[in-house]
């Protein structure tokens, strides 16, 4: 009996069907309301008004329809709230009274700030088109534009349908026109809107092709802009960099040199590296990074000045992708001293950083092996039998002796070459041992610093003996 009661609504309809049908009707109504638009010239105004009135009646009936879990008191409160939101929507449609329109925009901003249901209902009631139209208001104080911008900003919070509807209503180009005004509050409000709207995947390409990227880059570089606006610009650029087509637009600006120059500021470094991690996935993005002077030394130096796992992991990822894709980049990294930094990272980095550093070292080791083999002469051995049987032509021999293809004389392997290789291995072991000792001492200094010990603290002789005798396989901690 309980299940039968819960599964039935008024009119004998199943509760499940109401729950499924209702969102579909709501989304169709919000799309229709955006298509109708506010302040847009329509050839048959009477017919459009009649359709709009009919649509609002259907919407009211749909929104008033009780859910199966609601009691009479909840339904009454719901109807009262709906009537209040309808009054707000009517204020925005009073084209003859700017005072009422501004009052309606302020109420939309207030009501939609912390209420997800109010955002959806207000959008369904058609507040987005008049708010977008308000961006074109001719007012030297810019009060209507600022009110509309912040109302739209709150409507888009955690609401993908509203984000799409705002862009579809033509808000982007109106916002970009507004940034030419001398009012600083306008630019900050536009940046905040771009941040919210760019979170929706379907908006990323539209925003990127609108010219917003150049504006965001200029905002990021402007010394007079507030820190909050810079942070919002950086986050919006990260959202947009997820789309490969936007990376091509970013490369055409001076964003990459600016980002590399700003590395070192701990407030923004990890966000910058996140953007570069998206940029490096595109061939033109890698080209833009390597075109910056000292790009590799800057990225490699991150391993030395920061203990942040996120920064180290992202920097290692950027370098790993570039090393994998380009022989020239591998050579430039080796010349910049990346090997010692990677070795230290395999000892002291996070688990992910250690894995990435190990992969890079393997890549560089293989590259070094190719260089050695490329500089030696490939020796082809004589056939195992001169004539007979089914023997055939020459093959690579696995014997200890080989024949000189010019003199046709056999000779033993070059012992001096083996001695040279042994000497190189010995030098590498010494370098690794020295690096381990240096890493342990650096780690001890960091521990001293974190423990607020005196700067003239000197490690004990026992610790020095440990660091001098330890290897990468047996660390003292």
Short mmCIF file of C-alpha atoms in Angstrom, two decimals:
data_model
loop_
_atom_site.label_atom_id
_atom_site.label_comp_id
_atom_site.label_asym_id
_atom_site.label_seq_id
_atom_site.Cartn_x
_atom_site.Cartn_y
_atom_site.Cartn_z
CA UNK A 1 0.00 0.00 0.00
CA UNK A 2 2.80 2.42 0.85
CA UNK A 3 4.48 1.89 -2.48
CA UNK A 4 1.20 2.29 -4.35
CA UNK A 5 0.55 5.56 -2.51
CA UNK A 6 4.01 6.95 -3.23
CA UNK A 7 3.98 5.93 -6.86
CA UNK A 8 0.73 7.75 -7.72
CA UNK A 9 0.13 11.46 -8.17
CA UNK A 10 -2.87 13.56 -9.02
CA UNK A 11 -4.74 12.42 -12.11
CA UNK A 12 -3.54 8.86 -11.68
CA UNK A 13 -0.09 9.52 -13.20
CA UNK A 14 2.96 7.67 -12.00
CA UNK A 15 5.41 9.70 -9.89
CA UNK A 16 8.27 8.42 -11.96
CA UNK A 17 6.76 9.73 -15.16
CA UNK A 18 6.21 13.16 -13.58
CA UNK A 19 9.82 13.33 -12.42
CA UNK A 20 11.06 12.39 -15.90
CA UNK A 21 8.66 14.55 -17.92
CA UNK A 22 8.99 17.69 -15.85
CA UNK A 23 12.70 18.47 -16.51
CA UNK A 24 12.15 17.98 -20.24
CA UNK A 25 9.31 20.49 -20.23
CA UNK A 26 11.34 22.94 -18.15
CA UNK A 27 14.32 22.85 -20.51
CA UNK A 28 12.07 23.26 -23.55
CA UNK A 29 10.50 26.30 -21.93
CA UNK A 30 13.84 27.91 -21.06
CA UNK A 31 15.03 27.43 -24.64
CA UNK A 32 11.83 29.00 -25.95
CA UNK A 33 12.21 31.93 -23.59
CA UNK A 34 15.77 32.59 -24.80
CA UNK A 35 14.69 32.35 -28.43
CA UNK A 36 11.94 34.91 -27.86
CA UNK A 37 14.50 37.26 -26.31
CA UNK A 38 14.01 40.58 -24.63
CA UNK A 39 13.98 43.81 -26.53
CA UNK A 40 14.30 42.04 -29.91
CA UNK A 41 12.17 43.35 -32.80
CA UNK A 42 9.51 40.84 -33.90
CA UNK A 43 7.40 41.26 -37.06
CA UNK A 44 4.11 40.12 -35.45
CA UNK A 45 4.24 41.55 -31.95
CA UNK A 46 0.67 40.65 -30.97
CA UNK A 47 1.12 37.05 -31.96
CA UNK A 48 4.42 36.84 -30.11
CA UNK A 49 2.89 38.40 -26.99
CA UNK A 50 0.04 35.91 -27.10
CA UNK A 51 2.46 33.00 -27.42
CA UNK A 52 4.58 34.41 -24.60
CA UNK A 53 1.51 34.77 -22.36
CA UNK A 54 0.45 31.22 -23.14
CA UNK A 55 3.95 29.97 -22.41
CA UNK A 56 4.10 31.79 -19.06
CA UNK A 57 0.78 30.22 -18.05
CA UNK A 58 2.09 26.75 -18.91
CA UNK A 59 5.27 27.48 -16.99
CA UNK A 60 3.35 28.63 -13.91
CA UNK A 61 1.21 25.52 -13.96
CA UNK A 62 4.27 23.32 -14.36
CA UNK A 63 6.18 25.01 -11.54
CA UNK A 64 3.18 24.87 -9.22
CA UNK A 65 2.68 21.17 -9.81
CA UNK A 66 3.41 19.45 -6.49
CA UNK A 67 5.99 16.73 -6.19
CA UNK A 68 4.96 13.43 -4.62
CA UNK A 69 7.09 14.07 -1.53
CA UNK A 70 5.69 17.57 -0.80
CA UNK A 71 2.96 18.25 1.76
CA UNK A 72 0.42 21.07 1.64
CA UNK A 73 2.56 23.52 3.63
CA UNK A 74 5.55 23.01 1.36
CA UNK A 75 3.36 23.47 -1.70
CA UNK A 76 1.99 26.75 -0.31
CA UNK A 77 5.51 28.09 0.35
CA UNK A 78 6.55 27.01 -3.10
CA UNK A 79 3.69 28.93 -4.71
CA UNK A 80 4.49 32.05 -2.67
CA UNK A 81 8.14 31.90 -3.70
CA UNK A 82 7.12 31.47 -7.33
CA UNK A 83 4.87 34.53 -7.18
CA UNK A 84 7.76 36.57 -5.76
CA UNK A 85 10.10 35.48 -8.55
CA UNK A 86 7.44 36.30 -11.16
CA UNK A 87 7.24 39.86 -9.80
CA UNK A 88 11.00 40.18 -10.14
CA UNK A 89 10.85 38.97 -13.76
CA UNK A 90 8.09 41.51 -14.53
CA UNK A 91 10.24 44.36 -13.20
CA UNK A 92 12.95 43.51 -15.70
CA UNK A 93 10.43 43.74 -18.52
CA UNK A 94 9.38 47.32 -17.65
CA UNK A 95 11.18 48.97 -20.55
CA UNK A 96 9.76 52.40 -19.70
CA UNK A 97 11.17 52.53 -16.17
CA UNK A 98 14.91 52.11 -15.74
CA UNK A 99 14.46 52.37 -11.99
CA UNK A 100 12.26 49.26 -11.89
CA UNK A 101 14.62 47.41 -14.25
CA UNK A 102 17.60 48.16 -12.01
CA UNK A 103 15.61 47.07 -8.98
CA UNK A 104 14.75 43.81 -10.71
CA UNK A 105 18.42 43.20 -11.67
CA UNK A 106 19.51 43.79 -8.07
CA UNK A 107 16.89 41.32 -6.82
CA UNK A 108 17.97 38.70 -9.37
CA UNK A 109 21.54 39.10 -8.15
CA UNK A 110 20.47 38.73 -4.52
CA UNK A 111 18.05 35.83 -4.97
CA UNK A 112 20.33 33.76 -7.22
CA UNK A 113 23.47 34.16 -5.13
CA UNK A 114 22.90 31.19 -2.81
CA UNK A 115 19.73 29.53 -4.14
CA UNK A 116 20.19 26.99 -6.97
CA UNK A 117 16.44 26.57 -7.42
CA UNK A 118 15.96 30.33 -7.78
CA UNK A 119 18.59 30.41 -10.57
CA UNK A 120 16.70 27.80 -12.55
CA UNK A 121 13.26 29.31 -11.94
CA UNK A 122 14.33 32.88 -12.78
CA UNK A 123 15.89 31.69 -16.02
CA UNK A 124 12.69 29.82 -16.88
CA UNK A 125 10.74 33.00 -16.19
CA UNK A 126 12.80 34.75 -18.88
CA UNK A 127 15.14 37.08 -16.96
CA UNK A 128 18.25 36.32 -19.06
CA UNK A 129 17.28 38.16 -22.31
CA UNK A 130 16.37 41.47 -20.59
CA UNK A 131 19.53 41.33 -18.49
CA UNK A 132 21.63 40.81 -21.62
CA UNK A 133 19.78 43.67 -23.32
CA UNK A 134 20.60 45.86 -20.31
CA UNK A 135 24.28 45.62 -21.23
CA UNK A 136 23.56 47.99 -24.14
CA UNK A 137 22.15 50.69 -21.87
CA UNK A 138 23.43 54.20 -22.60
CA UNK A 139 24.33 55.38 -19.11
CA UNK A 140 27.55 57.27 -18.33
CA UNK A 141 27.53 55.92 -14.76
CA UNK A 142 27.55 52.30 -16.02
CA UNK A 143 25.23 51.39 -13.17
CA UNK A 144 22.82 49.36 -15.37
CA UNK A 145 25.67 47.41 -16.99
CA UNK A 146 27.29 46.55 -13.65
CA UNK A 147 23.93 45.44 -12.22
CA UNK A 148 23.28 43.22 -15.25
CA UNK A 149 26.79 41.72 -15.20
CA UNK A 150 26.60 40.62 -11.57
CA UNK A 151 23.06 39.32 -11.98
CA UNK A 152 24.17 37.18 -14.93
CA UNK A 153 27.24 36.08 -12.97
CA UNK A 154 25.11 34.70 -10.13
CA UNK A 155 22.61 33.07 -12.48
CA UNK A 156 25.45 31.06 -14.05
CA UNK A 157 26.82 29.67 -10.79
CA UNK A 158 26.75 25.84 -10.95
CA UNK A 159 24.06 25.95 -13.65
CA UNK A 160 25.13 24.69 -17.07
CA UNK A 161 21.77 25.44 -18.69
CA UNK A 162 22.02 29.09 -17.66
CA UNK A 163 25.65 29.31 -18.86
CA UNK A 164 24.60 28.09 -22.29
CA UNK A 165 21.53 30.39 -22.37
CA UNK A 166 23.60 33.49 -21.50
CA UNK A 167 26.05 32.83 -24.33
CA UNK A 168 23.21 32.00 -26.73
CA UNK A 169 21.53 35.31 -25.88
CA UNK A 170 24.57 37.17 -27.29
CA UNK A 171 26.17 38.31 -24.03
CA UNK A 172 29.80 37.72 -25.07
CA UNK A 173 30.10 40.43 -27.71
CA UNK A 174 28.21 42.92 -25.54
CA UNK A 175 30.64 42.24 -22.68
CA UNK A 176 33.65 42.72 -24.95
CA UNK A 177 32.28 46.10 -26.03
CA UNK A 178 31.95 47.13 -22.41
CA UNK A 179 35.63 46.55 -21.60
CA UNK A 180 36.52 49.58 -23.72
CA UNK A 181 34.95 51.80 -21.05
CA UNK A 182 37.23 53.52 -18.54
CA UNK A 183 35.31 52.04 -15.61
CA UNK A 184 37.52 49.49 -13.83
CA UNK A 185 34.61 47.71 -12.16
CA UNK A 186 33.24 46.82 -15.60
CA UNK A 187 36.43 44.96 -16.58
CA UNK A 188 36.52 42.99 -13.32
CA UNK A 189 32.85 41.99 -13.69
CA UNK A 190 33.44 40.89 -17.30
CA UNK A 191 36.45 38.79 -16.27
CA UNK A 192 34.38 37.12 -13.56
CA UNK A 193 31.65 36.33 -16.11
CA UNK A 194 34.17 34.86 -18.56
CA UNK A 195 35.49 32.65 -15.77
CA UNK A 196 32.04 31.30 -14.98
CA UNK A 197 30.93 30.85 -18.60
CA UNK A 198 34.21 29.17 -19.66
CA UNK A 199 33.62 26.31 -17.22
CA UNK A 200 31.07 24.84 -19.66
CA UNK A 201 32.75 22.76 -22.39
CA UNK A 202 30.37 23.86 -25.13
CA UNK A 203 31.20 27.51 -24.38
CA UNK A 204 34.99 27.16 -24.52
CA UNK A 205 35.39 27.38 -28.29
CA UNK A 206 32.79 30.15 -28.60
CA UNK A 207 34.54 32.28 -25.97
CA UNK A 208 37.96 31.56 -27.45
CA UNK A 209 36.92 32.71 -30.92
CA UNK A 210 35.19 35.85 -29.62
CA UNK A 211 38.38 37.75 -28.81
CA UNK A 212 38.12 37.19 -25.07
CA UNK A 213 41.55 35.54 -24.82
CA UNK A 214 43.41 38.72 -25.79
CA UNK A 215 41.40 40.64 -23.22
CA UNK A 216 42.19 38.10 -20.50
CA UNK A 217 45.91 38.19 -21.34
CA UNK A 218 45.97 41.98 -21.20
CA UNK A 219 44.15 41.87 -17.86
CA UNK A 220 46.73 39.44 -16.56
CA UNK A 221 49.56 41.80 -17.55
CA UNK A 222 47.93 45.03 -16.37
CA UNK A 223 49.68 46.25 -13.18
CA UNK A 224 46.66 48.36 -12.20
CA UNK A 225 44.22 45.44 -12.09
CA UNK A 226 43.32 43.93 -8.73
CA UNK A 227 44.75 40.60 -7.59
CA UNK A 228 41.29 39.05 -7.71
CA UNK A 229 40.86 40.02 -11.36
CA UNK A 230 44.28 38.56 -12.19
CA UNK A 231 43.40 35.30 -10.45
CA UNK A 232 40.08 35.15 -12.31
CA UNK A 233 41.87 35.81 -15.62
CA UNK A 234 44.35 33.04 -14.95
CA UNK A 235 41.61 30.57 -14.05
CA UNK A 236 39.57 31.52 -17.11
CA UNK A 237 42.62 31.02 -19.33
CA UNK A 238 43.11 27.59 -17.79
CA UNK A 239 39.50 26.67 -18.62
CA UNK A 240 39.94 27.88 -22.19
CA UNK A 241 43.32 26.16 -22.65
CA UNK A 242 41.58 22.78 -22.32
CA UNK A 243 40.27 23.28 -25.88
CA UNK A 244 43.09 22.71 -28.45
CA UNK A 245 41.66 25.33 -30.81
CA UNK A 246 42.07 27.97 -28.10
CA UNK A 247 45.74 27.04 -27.66
CA UNK A 248 46.36 28.24 -31.22
CA UNK A 249 44.88 31.61 -30.30
CA UNK A 250 46.95 31.79 -27.10
CA UNK A 251 50.19 31.16 -28.99
CA UNK A 252 49.48 34.20 -31.16
CA UNK A 253 49.50 36.39 -28.04
CA UNK A 254 52.45 36.88 -25.69
CA UNK A 255 50.82 34.72 -23.02
CA UNK A 256 53.52 32.01 -22.94
CA UNK A 257 56.48 34.38 -22.34
CA UNK A 258 54.48 36.17 -19.66
CA UNK A 259 53.60 32.92 -17.90
CA UNK A 260 57.20 31.69 -17.91
CA UNK A 261 58.37 35.04 -16.56
CA UNK A 262 55.88 34.82 -13.69
CA UNK A 263 57.04 31.36 -12.60
CA UNK A 264 58.49 31.74 -9.13
CA UNK A 265 55.47 33.48 -7.62
CA UNK A 266 54.06 30.74 -5.40
CA UNK A 267 50.56 32.25 -5.49
CA UNK A 268 50.23 31.58 -9.21
CA UNK A 269 52.99 29.12 -10.18
CA UNK A 270 50.93 25.95 -9.99
CA UNK A 271 48.07 27.52 -11.98
CA UNK A 272 50.57 28.72 -14.60
CA UNK A 273 52.05 25.23 -14.89
CA UNK A 274 48.53 23.82 -15.28
CA UNK A 275 47.96 26.12 -18.27
CA UNK A 276 51.33 25.18 -19.78
CA UNK A 277 50.45 21.49 -19.29
CA UNK A 278 47.47 22.01 -21.58
CA UNK A 279 49.42 24.13 -24.06
CA UNK A 280 52.21 21.54 -24.39
CA UNK A 281 49.74 18.96 -25.68
CA UNK A 282 49.44 20.88 -28.96
CA UNK A 283 52.32 21.03 -31.48
CA UNK A 284 52.02 24.81 -31.91
CA UNK A 285 52.02 25.16 -28.14
CA UNK A 286 55.31 23.26 -27.84
CA UNK A 287 56.73 25.47 -30.56
CA UNK A 288 55.65 28.54 -28.62
CA UNK A 289 57.33 27.27 -25.43
CA UNK A 290 60.66 26.41 -27.06
CA UNK A 291 60.65 29.79 -28.82
CA UNK A 292 61.01 31.54 -25.45
CA UNK A 293 64.63 32.15 -24.50
CA UNK A 294 65.72 30.15 -21.43
CA UNK A 295 62.40 28.28 -21.34
CA UNK A 296 64.06 24.99 -20.38
CA UNK A 297 66.36 26.42 -17.68
CA UNK A 298 63.33 28.17 -16.15
CA UNK A 299 61.27 24.96 -16.08
CA UNK A 300 64.18 22.85 -14.81
CA UNK A 301 64.93 25.37 -12.07
CA UNK A 302 61.49 24.69 -10.58
CA UNK A 303 62.86 21.45 -9.12
CA UNK A 304 65.39 23.47 -7.11
CA UNK A 305 63.36 26.32 -5.61
CA UNK A 306 60.06 24.67 -4.71
CA UNK A 307 59.02 21.73 -2.56
CA UNK A 308 55.45 21.82 -3.88
CA UNK A 309 54.58 18.37 -5.28
CA UNK A 310 52.06 19.90 -7.68
CA UNK A 311 54.61 22.27 -9.20
CA UNK A 312 57.26 19.58 -9.52
CA UNK A 313 54.84 17.08 -11.09
CA UNK A 314 53.48 19.56 -13.63
CA UNK A 315 56.92 20.91 -14.57
CA UNK A 316 58.16 17.35 -15.04
CA UNK A 317 55.14 16.56 -17.21
CA UNK A 318 55.77 19.56 -19.48
CA UNK A 319 59.43 18.65 -19.91
CA UNK A 320 58.58 14.97 -20.39
CA UNK A 321 56.14 15.69 -23.24
CA UNK A 322 58.58 18.02 -24.98
CA UNK A 323 61.46 15.57 -24.58
CA UNK A 324 59.35 12.76 -26.00
CA UNK A 325 58.33 14.80 -29.04
CA UNK A 326 61.60 16.48 -30.07
CA UNK A 327 65.25 15.42 -30.35
CA UNK A 328 66.34 19.07 -30.28
CA UNK A 329 64.45 19.66 -27.04
CA UNK A 330 66.18 16.67 -25.44
CA UNK A 331 69.56 18.11 -26.35
CA UNK A 332 68.61 21.53 -25.00
CA UNK A 333 67.47 19.98 -21.71
CA UNK A 334 70.69 18.02 -21.32
CA UNK A 335 72.71 21.17 -21.92
CA UNK A 336 70.59 22.98 -19.30
CA UNK A 337 71.57 20.36 -16.69
CA UNK A 338 68.33 18.45 -16.38
CA UNK A 339 69.96 15.08 -15.58
CA UNK A 340 71.14 16.00 -12.08
CA UNK A 341 67.80 17.62 -11.28
CA UNK A 342 65.93 14.52 -12.42
CA UNK A 343 68.17 12.24 -10.38
CA UNK A 344 67.45 14.30 -7.28
CA UNK A 345 63.74 14.24 -8.08
CA UNK A 346 63.77 10.43 -8.24
CA UNK A 347 65.09 10.45 -4.68
CA UNK A 348 63.12 13.26 -3.03
CA UNK A 349 60.07 13.91 -5.21
CA UNK A 350 56.51 12.72 -4.82
CA UNK A 351 55.51 9.32 -6.19
CA UNK A 352 54.18 10.80 -9.43
CA UNK A 353 57.19 13.11 -9.81
CA UNK A 354 59.55 10.16 -9.28
CA UNK A 355 57.79 8.13 -11.99
CA UNK A 356 57.92 10.98 -14.47
CA UNK A 357 61.55 11.75 -13.67
CA UNK A 358 62.48 8.08 -14.14
CA UNK A 359 60.74 8.00 -17.51
CA UNK A 360 62.62 11.09 -18.61
CA UNK A 361 65.95 9.66 -17.49
CA UNK A 362 65.22 6.49 -19.43
CA UNK A 363 64.37 8.56 -22.50
CA UNK A 364 67.60 10.55 -22.18
CA UNK A 365 69.65 7.36 -21.57
CA UNK A 366 68.27 5.78 -24.74
CA UNK A 367 69.08 8.96 -26.62
CA UNK A 368 72.64 8.86 -25.31
CA UNK A 369 72.93 5.22 -26.37
CA UNK A 370 71.79 6.12 -29.87
CA UNK A 371 74.50 8.77 -30.07
CA UNK A 372 77.21 6.28 -29.06
CA UNK A 373 76.03 3.65 -31.54
CA UNK A 374 75.68 6.27 -34.23
CA UNK A 375 79.35 7.24 -33.89
CA UNK A 376 80.71 3.66 -34.21
CA UNK A 377 81.19 1.55 -37.33
CA UNK A 378 78.86 -1.38 -37.88
CA UNK A 379 81.05 -4.47 -38.47
CA UNK A 380 79.61 -7.31 -40.58
CA UNK A 381 81.08 -10.77 -39.96
CA UNK A 382 82.11 -13.28 -42.58
CA UNK A 383 79.78 -16.15 -43.47
CA UNK A 384 80.05 -19.19 -41.26
CA UNK A 385 80.83 -21.32 -44.30
CA UNK A 386 82.38 -20.19 -47.54
CA UNK A 387 80.42 -22.27 -49.86
CA UNK A 388 78.24 -24.84 -49.11
CA UNK A 389 75.09 -26.25 -48.05
CA UNK A 390 72.20 -23.95 -47.88
CA UNK A 391 74.28 -21.31 -46.29
CA UNK A 392 73.86 -18.09 -47.98
CA UNK A 393 74.94 -14.57 -47.50
CA UNK A 394 76.53 -12.75 -44.64
CA UNK A 395 74.86 -12.44 -41.28
CA UNK A 396 75.53 -10.53 -38.07
CA UNK A 397 77.95 -12.63 -36.05
CA UNK A 398 77.77 -13.18 -32.31
CA UNK A 399 81.37 -14.45 -32.06
CA UNK A 400 84.08 -12.59 -30.21
CA UNK A 401 86.08 -11.85 -33.39
CA UNK A 402 85.04 -9.91 -36.49
CA UNK A 403 86.47 -9.21 -39.92
CA UNK A 404 87.48 -5.82 -41.19
CA UNK A 405 85.45 -5.24 -44.38
CA UNK A 406 88.35 -3.33 -45.95
CA UNK A 407 91.42 -5.49 -45.12
CA UNK A 408 89.53 -8.82 -44.87
CA UNK A 409 91.47 -9.65 -41.69
CA UNK A 410 89.96 -10.83 -38.42
CA UNK A 411 90.60 -8.79 -35.33
CA UNK A 412 89.66 -8.84 -31.67
CA UNK A 413 87.27 -6.30 -30.12
CA UNK A 414 88.78 -2.96 -29.19
CA UNK A 415 89.90 -3.34 -25.60
CA UNK A 416 90.58 0.38 -25.23
CA UNK A 417 86.91 1.04 -25.98
CA UNK A 418 85.87 -1.35 -23.20
CA UNK A 419 88.24 0.36 -20.78
CA UNK A 420 86.78 3.74 -21.79
CA UNK A 421 83.26 2.45 -21.15
CA UNK A 422 84.33 1.15 -17.73
CA UNK A 423 85.84 4.52 -16.94
CA UNK A 424 82.58 6.26 -17.98
CA UNK A 425 80.57 3.93 -15.74
CA UNK A 426 82.91 4.66 -12.84
CA UNK A 427 82.50 8.41 -13.39
CA UNK A 428 78.72 8.06 -13.49
CA UNK A 429 78.75 6.13 -10.21
CA UNK A 430 80.85 8.84 -8.63
CA UNK A 431 78.46 11.50 -9.93
CA UNK A 432 75.45 9.65 -8.55
CA UNK A 433 77.14 9.18 -5.18
CA UNK A 434 78.04 12.86 -5.04
CA UNK A 435 74.50 13.80 -6.00
CA UNK A 436 73.00 11.57 -3.29
CA UNK A 437 75.25 13.18 -0.70
CA UNK A 438 74.32 16.65 -1.90
CA UNK A 439 70.60 15.76 -1.88
CA UNK A 440 70.81 14.47 1.68
CA UNK A 441 72.55 17.62 2.84
CA UNK A 442 69.98 19.80 1.09
CA UNK A 443 67.21 17.79 2.69
CA UNK A 444 68.82 18.24 6.10
CA UNK A 445 68.93 22.01 5.55
CA UNK A 446 65.23 22.02 4.72
CA UNK A 447 64.46 20.03 7.88
CA UNK A 448 66.50 22.50 9.92
CA UNK A 449 64.65 25.41 8.36
CA UNK A 450 61.25 23.86 9.02
CA UNK A 451 62.21 23.09 12.61
CA UNK A 452 63.25 26.76 13.13
CA UNK A 453 66.70 25.73 14.32
CA UNK A 454 69.57 28.25 14.28
CA UNK A 455 71.01 28.94 10.84
CA UNK A 456 74.48 28.03 12.04
CA UNK A 457 73.32 24.52 12.95
CA UNK A 458 75.95 22.01 11.91
CA UNK A 459 75.04 18.35 11.28
CA UNK A 460 76.69 15.84 13.53
CA UNK A 461 79.70 13.78 12.52
CA UNK A 462 77.45 10.71 12.55
CA UNK A 463 75.19 12.28 9.90
CA UNK A 464 78.22 13.31 7.81
CA UNK A 465 79.49 9.77 7.93
CA UNK A 466 76.11 8.50 6.84
CA UNK A 467 75.94 10.89 3.90
CA UNK A 468 79.45 10.02 2.81
CA UNK A 469 78.84 6.28 2.92
CA UNK A 470 75.21 6.05 1.83
CA UNK A 471 74.07 5.21 -1.65
CA UNK A 472 70.78 5.68 -3.48
CA UNK A 473 69.81 2.15 -2.42
CA UNK A 474 70.20 2.70 1.35
CA UNK A 475 69.24 6.14 2.59
CA UNK A 476 69.49 7.10 6.30
CA UNK A 477 65.76 7.91 6.47
#
